[in-house]
Coordinates of C-alpha atoms in Angstrom, one line a residue:
M1 CA 180.2 197.0 42.4
K2 CA 177.9 197.6 44.9
S3 CA 175.0 195.8 43.2
F4 CA 176.8 192.9 42.5
L5 CA 177.3 192.7 46.2
F6 CA 173.9 193.3 47.1
F7 CA 172.9 190.8 44.5
L8 CA 175.3 188.0 46.1
Y9 CA 174.1 188.7 49.5
L10 CA 170.6 187.9 48.4
I11 CA 171.9 184.6 47.2
I12 CA 173.6 183.7 50.3
S13 CA 170.6 184.7 52.5
S14 CA 168.4 182.7 50.1
L15 CA 170.3 179.6 50.4
V16 CA 170.9 180.1 54.2
F17 CA 167.4 180.5 54.4
S18 CA 166.6 177.6 52.3
Q19 CA 168.5 175.4 54.4
S20 CA 167.7 176.4 57.6
A21 CA 163.8 176.0 56.8
K22 CA 164.4 172.0 55.2
K23 CA 166.6 171.7 58.7
L24 CA 163.6 172.9 60.5
N25 CA 161.4 170.6 58.2
K26 CA 163.2 167.8 59.1
Q27 CA 163.2 168.2 62.5
L28 CA 159.6 169.0 62.8
L29 CA 158.8 165.8 61.0
A30 CA 160.3 163.8 63.5
E31 CA 159.0 165.4 66.2
F32 CA 155.6 164.5 64.1
A33 CA 156.3 161.3 64.0
L34 CA 157.3 160.7 68.0
E35 CA 153.9 162.4 68.9
Q36 CA 152.3 160.0 66.7
Q37 CA 153.7 156.9 68.5
K38 CA 153.2 158.5 71.8
Q39 CA 149.7 158.9 71.1
D40 CA 149.4 155.5 70.0
S41 CA 151.1 154.1 73.1
A42 CA 148.9 156.3 75.6
L43 CA 145.9 155.2 73.6
A44 CA 146.5 151.6 73.8
I45 CA 147.1 152.2 77.9
F46 CA 143.9 154.2 77.8
T47 CA 142.0 151.3 76.1
E48 CA 143.5 148.9 78.4
T49 CA 142.0 150.5 81.4
K50 CA 138.8 151.4 79.8
R51 CA 138.2 147.8 79.1
E52 CA 138.9 147.2 83.1
F53 CA 136.3 149.6 83.5
D54 CA 133.4 148.0 81.7
S55 CA 134.4 144.9 83.1
I56 CA 133.9 146.0 86.9
S57 CA 131.1 148.2 86.0
I58 CA 128.9 145.8 84.7
L59 CA 129.8 143.5 87.6
T60 CA 129.4 146.4 90.3
T61 CA 126.0 147.0 88.3
Q62 CA 124.9 143.1 88.5
K63 CA 125.8 143.3 92.4
I64 CA 123.7 146.6 93.4
D65 CA 120.7 144.4 91.4
L66 CA 121.4 141.9 93.4
L67 CA 121.7 143.3 96.8
A68 CA 118.2 145.1 95.7
D69 CA 117.0 141.9 95.3
K70 CA 118.2 140.6 98.6
E71 CA 117.0 143.9 100.3
R72 CA 113.5 143.1 98.4
I73 CA 113.1 139.7 100.0
A74 CA 114.0 140.6 103.2
R75 CA 112.0 143.7 103.4
S76 CA 108.9 141.9 102.8
P77 CA 108.9 139.6 105.9
Y78 CA 110.1 142.3 107.8
L79 CA 107.3 144.4 107.1
E80 CA 104.7 141.4 107.6
L81 CA 106.8 141.3 111.1
F82 CA 105.8 144.6 112.2
E83 CA 102.1 143.7 111.3
L84 CA 102.3 140.2 113.0
T85 CA 103.9 142.2 116.0
N86 CA 101.2 144.5 116.3
L87 CA 98.3 142.5 115.9
L88 CA 99.4 139.8 119.0
K89 CA 100.1 143.1 120.7
Q90 CA 96.1 144.1 120.0
L91 CA 95.2 140.3 120.9
G92 CA 97.3 140.7 123.9
T93 CA 100.0 138.6 123.6
D94 CA 103.6 139.9 124.0
P95 CA 105.6 139.0 121.0
N96 CA 108.8 139.2 122.7
T97 CA 108.0 136.3 124.6
L98 CA 108.0 134.4 121.1
I99 CA 111.2 136.4 119.7
P100 CA 114.0 137.3 122.3
I101 CA 114.5 141.1 122.0
D102 CA 118.6 140.5 121.7
S103 CA 117.6 138.7 118.4
K104 CA 114.4 141.2 117.1
I105 CA 115.8 142.6 114.1
T106 CA 114.1 146.3 114.6
D107 CA 115.8 147.9 111.3
L108 CA 117.0 147.1 108.0
P109 CA 120.0 148.9 106.4
D110 CA 119.6 151.8 104.0
Y111 CA 122.1 151.4 101.2
R112 CA 120.6 153.1 98.5
R113 CA 121.7 157.0 99.6
S114 CA 125.2 156.2 100.1
F115 CA 125.5 154.2 96.7
L116 CA 124.3 156.9 94.7
P117 CA 127.8 158.2 93.8
I118 CA 128.8 154.7 92.7
K119 CA 126.2 154.6 90.5
E120 CA 127.1 157.8 88.9
L121 CA 130.8 156.7 88.5
V122 CA 129.2 153.3 86.7
K123 CA 127.7 155.7 84.0
R124 CA 130.9 158.1 83.6
D125 CA 131.7 158.1 79.9
V126 CA 135.4 158.9 79.7
T127 CA 136.9 159.3 76.1
F128 CA 140.3 159.0 74.7
E129 CA 140.7 162.1 72.1
K130 CA 142.6 161.1 69.0
V131 CA 144.2 163.8 67.2
S132 CA 144.4 163.2 63.3
S133 CA 147.3 162.2 61.7
R134 CA 146.4 163.1 58.4
L135 CA 148.3 166.1 56.8
Y136 CA 149.0 166.5 53.0
L137 CA 152.3 168.4 53.5
E138 CA 153.4 167.4 49.4
M139 CA 150.8 170.2 48.3
F140 CA 152.5 172.9 50.1
K141 CA 155.7 174.7 50.0
R142 CA 158.5 173.6 52.8
K143 CA 157.2 177.1 54.8
E144 CA 153.6 176.1 54.9
Q145 CA 154.4 172.7 55.9
N146 CA 156.5 173.8 58.9
K147 CA 153.5 176.0 60.2
M148 CA 151.4 173.0 59.9
L149 CA 153.5 170.7 61.6
T150 CA 154.0 173.2 64.1
E151 CA 150.3 173.4 64.5
K152 CA 149.8 169.7 64.6
L153 CA 152.3 169.4 67.0
N154 CA 151.0 172.0 69.5
E155 CA 147.7 170.1 69.2
Y156 CA 149.2 166.8 69.9
R157 CA 150.7 168.0 72.8
I158 CA 147.4 169.6 74.4
H159 CA 145.9 166.6 73.5
T160 CA 148.6 164.6 75.2
V161 CA 148.1 166.7 78.9
S162 CA 144.1 166.0 78.3
N163 CA 144.0 162.7 77.6
G164 CA 146.8 162.1 80.4
D165 CA 144.0 163.6 83.1
K166 CA 141.5 161.7 81.4
H167 CA 143.3 158.3 82.1
R168 CA 143.9 159.2 85.6
E169 CA 140.5 160.1 86.1
L170 CA 139.5 156.7 84.6
E171 CA 142.2 154.8 86.8
G172 CA 140.5 156.9 90.0
I173 CA 137.2 155.4 89.2
N174 CA 138.3 151.5 88.8
K175 CA 140.3 152.2 92.0
K176 CA 136.8 153.0 93.5
L177 CA 135.0 150.6 92.0
N178 CA 137.3 147.9 92.9
A179 CA 137.3 149.0 96.9
F180 CA 133.3 149.3 96.8
S181 CA 132.9 145.5 95.4
P182 CA 133.8 144.0 98.9
R183 CA 131.3 146.2 101.0
V184 CA 128.7 144.6 98.1
D185 CA 129.5 141.4 98.6
S186 CA 129.4 142.2 102.7
L187 CA 125.6 143.5 102.3
I188 CA 124.3 141.1 100.1
D189 CA 125.8 138.4 102.6
L190 CA 123.7 140.5 105.4
Y191 CA 120.6 140.9 103.8
Q192 CA 121.0 137.1 103.0
R193 CA 121.3 136.5 106.4
L194 CA 118.9 139.1 108.0
G195 CA 116.2 137.5 105.5
E196 CA 116.3 134.3 106.4
Q197 CA 116.3 135.0 110.3
L198 CA 113.3 137.3 109.4
I199 CA 111.7 134.5 108.1
V200 CA 112.1 132.3 111.0
Q201 CA 111.0 135.1 113.1
K202 CA 107.8 135.8 111.2
S203 CA 106.8 132.2 111.4
K204 CA 107.0 132.0 115.0
L205 CA 104.4 135.1 114.9
E206 CA 102.5 133.2 112.3
N207 CA 102.5 130.1 114.4
K208 CA 101.0 131.7 117.4
L209 CA 98.3 133.9 115.3
Y210 CA 96.9 130.6 114.1
E211 CA 97.2 129.0 117.6
L212 CA 95.3 132.3 118.9
Q213 CA 92.8 132.3 115.7
A214 CA 92.4 128.2 116.0
N215 CA 91.3 128.6 119.9
Y216 CA 89.2 131.4 119.2
I217 CA 87.3 129.3 116.3
Q218 CA 86.9 126.8 118.5
K219 CA 85.2 128.4 121.3
G220 CA 83.3 131.6 119.5
P221 CA 83.5 134.7 120.0
K222 CA 81.6 134.8 123.3
G223 CA 84.4 135.7 126.0
F224 CA 86.6 137.2 123.6
S225 CA 87.9 140.8 122.9
E226 CA 86.8 143.2 120.4
A227 CA 90.1 142.7 118.8
Y228 CA 89.7 139.0 118.0
Q229 CA 86.6 139.8 116.4
R230 CA 87.7 142.5 114.2
I231 CA 91.0 140.5 113.2
F232 CA 89.5 137.1 113.3
L233 CA 86.1 137.9 111.9
D234 CA 83.4 135.6 113.0
G235 CA 84.6 132.9 115.0
S236 CA 81.2 130.8 114.9
P237 CA 81.2 127.3 114.5
Q238 CA 79.3 127.5 110.9
N239 CA 82.4 129.5 109.5
Q240 CA 85.0 126.8 110.8
E241 CA 85.5 125.6 107.0
A242 CA 86.1 128.6 105.7
T243 CA 89.4 129.9 104.5
P244 CA 91.5 131.3 108.0
Y245 CA 91.7 134.7 107.8
V246 CA 94.7 136.4 109.5
G247 CA 94.8 140.0 109.4
H248 CA 95.5 141.4 105.9
I249 CA 96.5 138.1 104.5
I250 CA 94.5 135.2 103.2
R251 CA 96.0 131.8 104.2
Q252 CA 94.9 128.3 102.6
E253 CA 96.7 125.4 102.6
G254 CA 99.5 125.0 99.6
A255 CA 98.9 128.4 98.4
Q256 CA 101.0 131.5 98.3
D257 CA 99.7 134.6 100.0
V258 CA 97.7 136.9 98.1
F259 CA 95.7 139.8 99.2
P260 CA 91.6 140.1 99.1
I261 CA 90.4 142.5 97.2
D262 CA 86.7 143.3 96.6
K263 CA 84.9 141.3 93.6
P264 CA 83.1 143.3 91.3
D265 CA 79.9 143.0 89.6
S266 CA 80.3 140.0 86.7
G267 CA 79.0 142.6 84.5
S268 CA 80.9 145.8 85.3
I269 CA 84.2 144.4 83.8
K270 CA 84.8 145.5 80.2
S271 CA 88.5 144.9 79.8
N272 CA 91.7 144.2 81.8
P273 CA 92.7 147.7 83.3
V274 CA 96.1 149.2 83.2
V275 CA 98.0 149.0 86.6
P276 CA 100.6 150.9 87.1
T277 CA 103.9 149.8 88.6
F278 CA 105.1 151.1 92.2
Y279 CA 108.9 150.6 92.7
E280 CA 110.3 149.6 96.3
F281 CA 113.6 150.6 95.1
V282 CA 114.6 153.9 93.3
D283 CA 117.8 155.6 92.7
E284 CA 116.5 159.0 94.7
P285 CA 113.8 158.3 97.2
A286 CA 110.3 160.4 97.3
Q287 CA 110.8 163.0 99.7
F288 CA 108.7 165.8 101.2
P289 CA 109.0 169.4 99.7
G290 CA 112.0 171.0 101.8
G291 CA 113.3 167.5 103.3
N292 CA 112.7 165.6 106.6
S293 CA 113.0 168.8 108.7
A294 CA 110.4 170.5 107.0
M295 CA 108.5 167.4 107.0
L296 CA 108.4 167.0 110.5
K297 CA 107.9 171.0 111.2
Y298 CA 104.6 169.9 109.0
L299 CA 103.5 167.3 111.3
G300 CA 104.3 169.2 114.7
E301 CA 101.9 172.1 113.0
N302 CA 99.1 169.9 112.1
I303 CA 98.5 167.5 114.2
H304 CA 95.9 167.1 116.8
Y305 CA 96.2 164.4 119.5
P306 CA 93.4 163.0 120.7
E307 CA 92.5 163.0 124.6
I308 CA 93.3 159.4 124.9
A309 CA 96.6 159.6 124.4
S310 CA 97.3 161.8 127.3
E311 CA 95.0 159.7 129.5
L312 CA 96.8 156.2 128.6
G313 CA 100.1 158.5 129.6
I314 CA 101.3 158.1 126.4
S315 CA 104.3 160.7 125.9
A316 CA 106.5 159.4 122.9
S317 CA 106.1 156.4 120.3
K318 CA 107.8 155.5 117.4
L319 CA 105.3 155.1 114.4
F320 CA 106.1 152.8 111.2
V321 CA 104.0 154.3 108.2
R322 CA 103.8 153.0 104.5
F323 CA 102.5 155.0 101.2
R324 CA 102.4 155.2 97.9
V325 CA 104.1 158.5 95.7
S326 CA 102.8 158.7 92.3
D327 CA 105.5 160.3 89.8
Q328 CA 103.4 163.4 90.4
G329 CA 103.9 163.4 93.8
V330 CA 100.2 162.3 95.0
I331 CA 100.2 160.3 97.9
S332 CA 98.2 157.5 98.5
D333 CA 97.3 153.9 100.0
I334 CA 98.5 155.4 103.4
K335 CA 99.2 152.3 106.2
V336 CA 100.2 152.3 109.7
I337 CA 102.4 149.3 109.8
K338 CA 103.3 149.9 113.5
G339 CA 101.4 152.4 115.1
V340 CA 100.7 153.9 118.8
A341 CA 100.4 151.2 121.1
N342 CA 97.0 151.1 122.5
C343 CA 96.1 154.1 120.7
P344 CA 94.6 153.6 117.1
E345 CA 92.7 157.4 117.6
C346 CA 96.6 158.3 117.5
D347 CA 97.3 156.4 114.3
A348 CA 94.1 157.8 112.7
E349 CA 95.2 161.3 113.1
Y350 CA 98.6 160.4 111.8
I351 CA 96.7 159.0 108.6
R352 CA 94.5 162.3 108.4
V353 CA 97.7 164.8 108.6
I354 CA 99.7 162.5 106.0
K355 CA 96.6 162.5 103.7
A356 CA 96.7 166.3 104.1
M357 CA 100.0 166.6 102.8
P358 CA 101.0 168.7 99.7
N359 CA 102.3 166.9 96.5
W360 CA 105.7 165.2 97.8
I361 CA 108.7 165.3 95.2
P362 CA 108.6 161.9 94.1
G363 CA 111.2 159.1 93.8
K364 CA 113.4 159.0 90.5
I365 CA 115.1 156.0 88.6
D366 CA 117.8 157.7 86.4
G367 CA 116.8 160.9 87.0
K368 CA 113.2 160.2 86.0
A369 CA 110.3 160.3 88.1
V370 CA 108.6 157.4 88.8
N371 CA 105.7 155.6 91.0
S372 CA 107.3 154.3 94.5
V373 CA 106.7 153.2 98.0
L374 CA 108.1 154.6 100.8
S375 CA 108.4 152.7 104.2
F376 CA 110.0 154.9 107.0
P377 CA 109.5 155.2 110.9
I378 CA 108.8 158.6 112.5
Q379 CA 109.9 159.2 116.2
I380 CA 106.8 161.3 117.7
H381 CA 106.6 163.5 120.8
L382 CA 102.9 164.0 122.3
N383 CA 102.4 167.0 124.2

């Protein structure tokens, strides 16, 4: 009798367990289908946000490239304006009489460092991690099916959270890029206007320089200062038909600006040399090891100002220099665009010290070291 009751208990328990497993299986399958629908819906929303990101990224990159072009166009006359100003001062002409001080452009806005975070956002690769819905349940018993379904549901729920975080991240990036766009437009417009103003101002100084040159050539070098002879070379009558020479720029009627070079012997050229490219605009500008503070310390410890500086009563001045930094950090082609007034010896001392600098940390584009050109002012105090 006891054996019969025990056997009956086992049968009933088995039936109950079977029905419970079946009910659980049905519930898990329903949840599995729901998670699939939720994932498909989330993927559709993410895809739309990603499409918006791709569109904004392309537009942002194009605007940054356009801004770089506008800055390059504006910087060229800006640097020439400095050189022309310096030349006119050496010739005894005050540039401020030609360009009112209140309209004179003394600096250009630098956007590159502040735009680096935006360029990083554009490069971000945010992806949706989709959970595979493949399950071969028919090959397994209901108990194993329930275990597989439970594991798959957990996987769905984990990815729902992570994909939700990624979607919010992408929305945040889109918001930042959209907010950034008007700022770029404003800077593009600013550089456009600055470029136009600089060209007008440069033209005024050039015309004055041509006027001084014509007067010098007409009268000859006698009675003119050493600066005239150095800047305009020989102004004697027999050279009046020569191409006018202004500073470092050769100008000829109807021709574009070119820079003079030494002509090699006709038989010395065997092949066209490869000329390295030096970039005006980079993602990360070259810098002195340790940064600006270390550079100023280096200059302060190594510069020995000539006696003429104290004789002239020079106590402080702003120097504007330009030089190249190779992808190995080597400095070359150092030029003083705007030097210490009436003190070429001071400029020469700065060039000497800059030449002796240790190798710089090279500029970078997309994380890769490149050749670059640096132009920047240095505020100096003479002791």
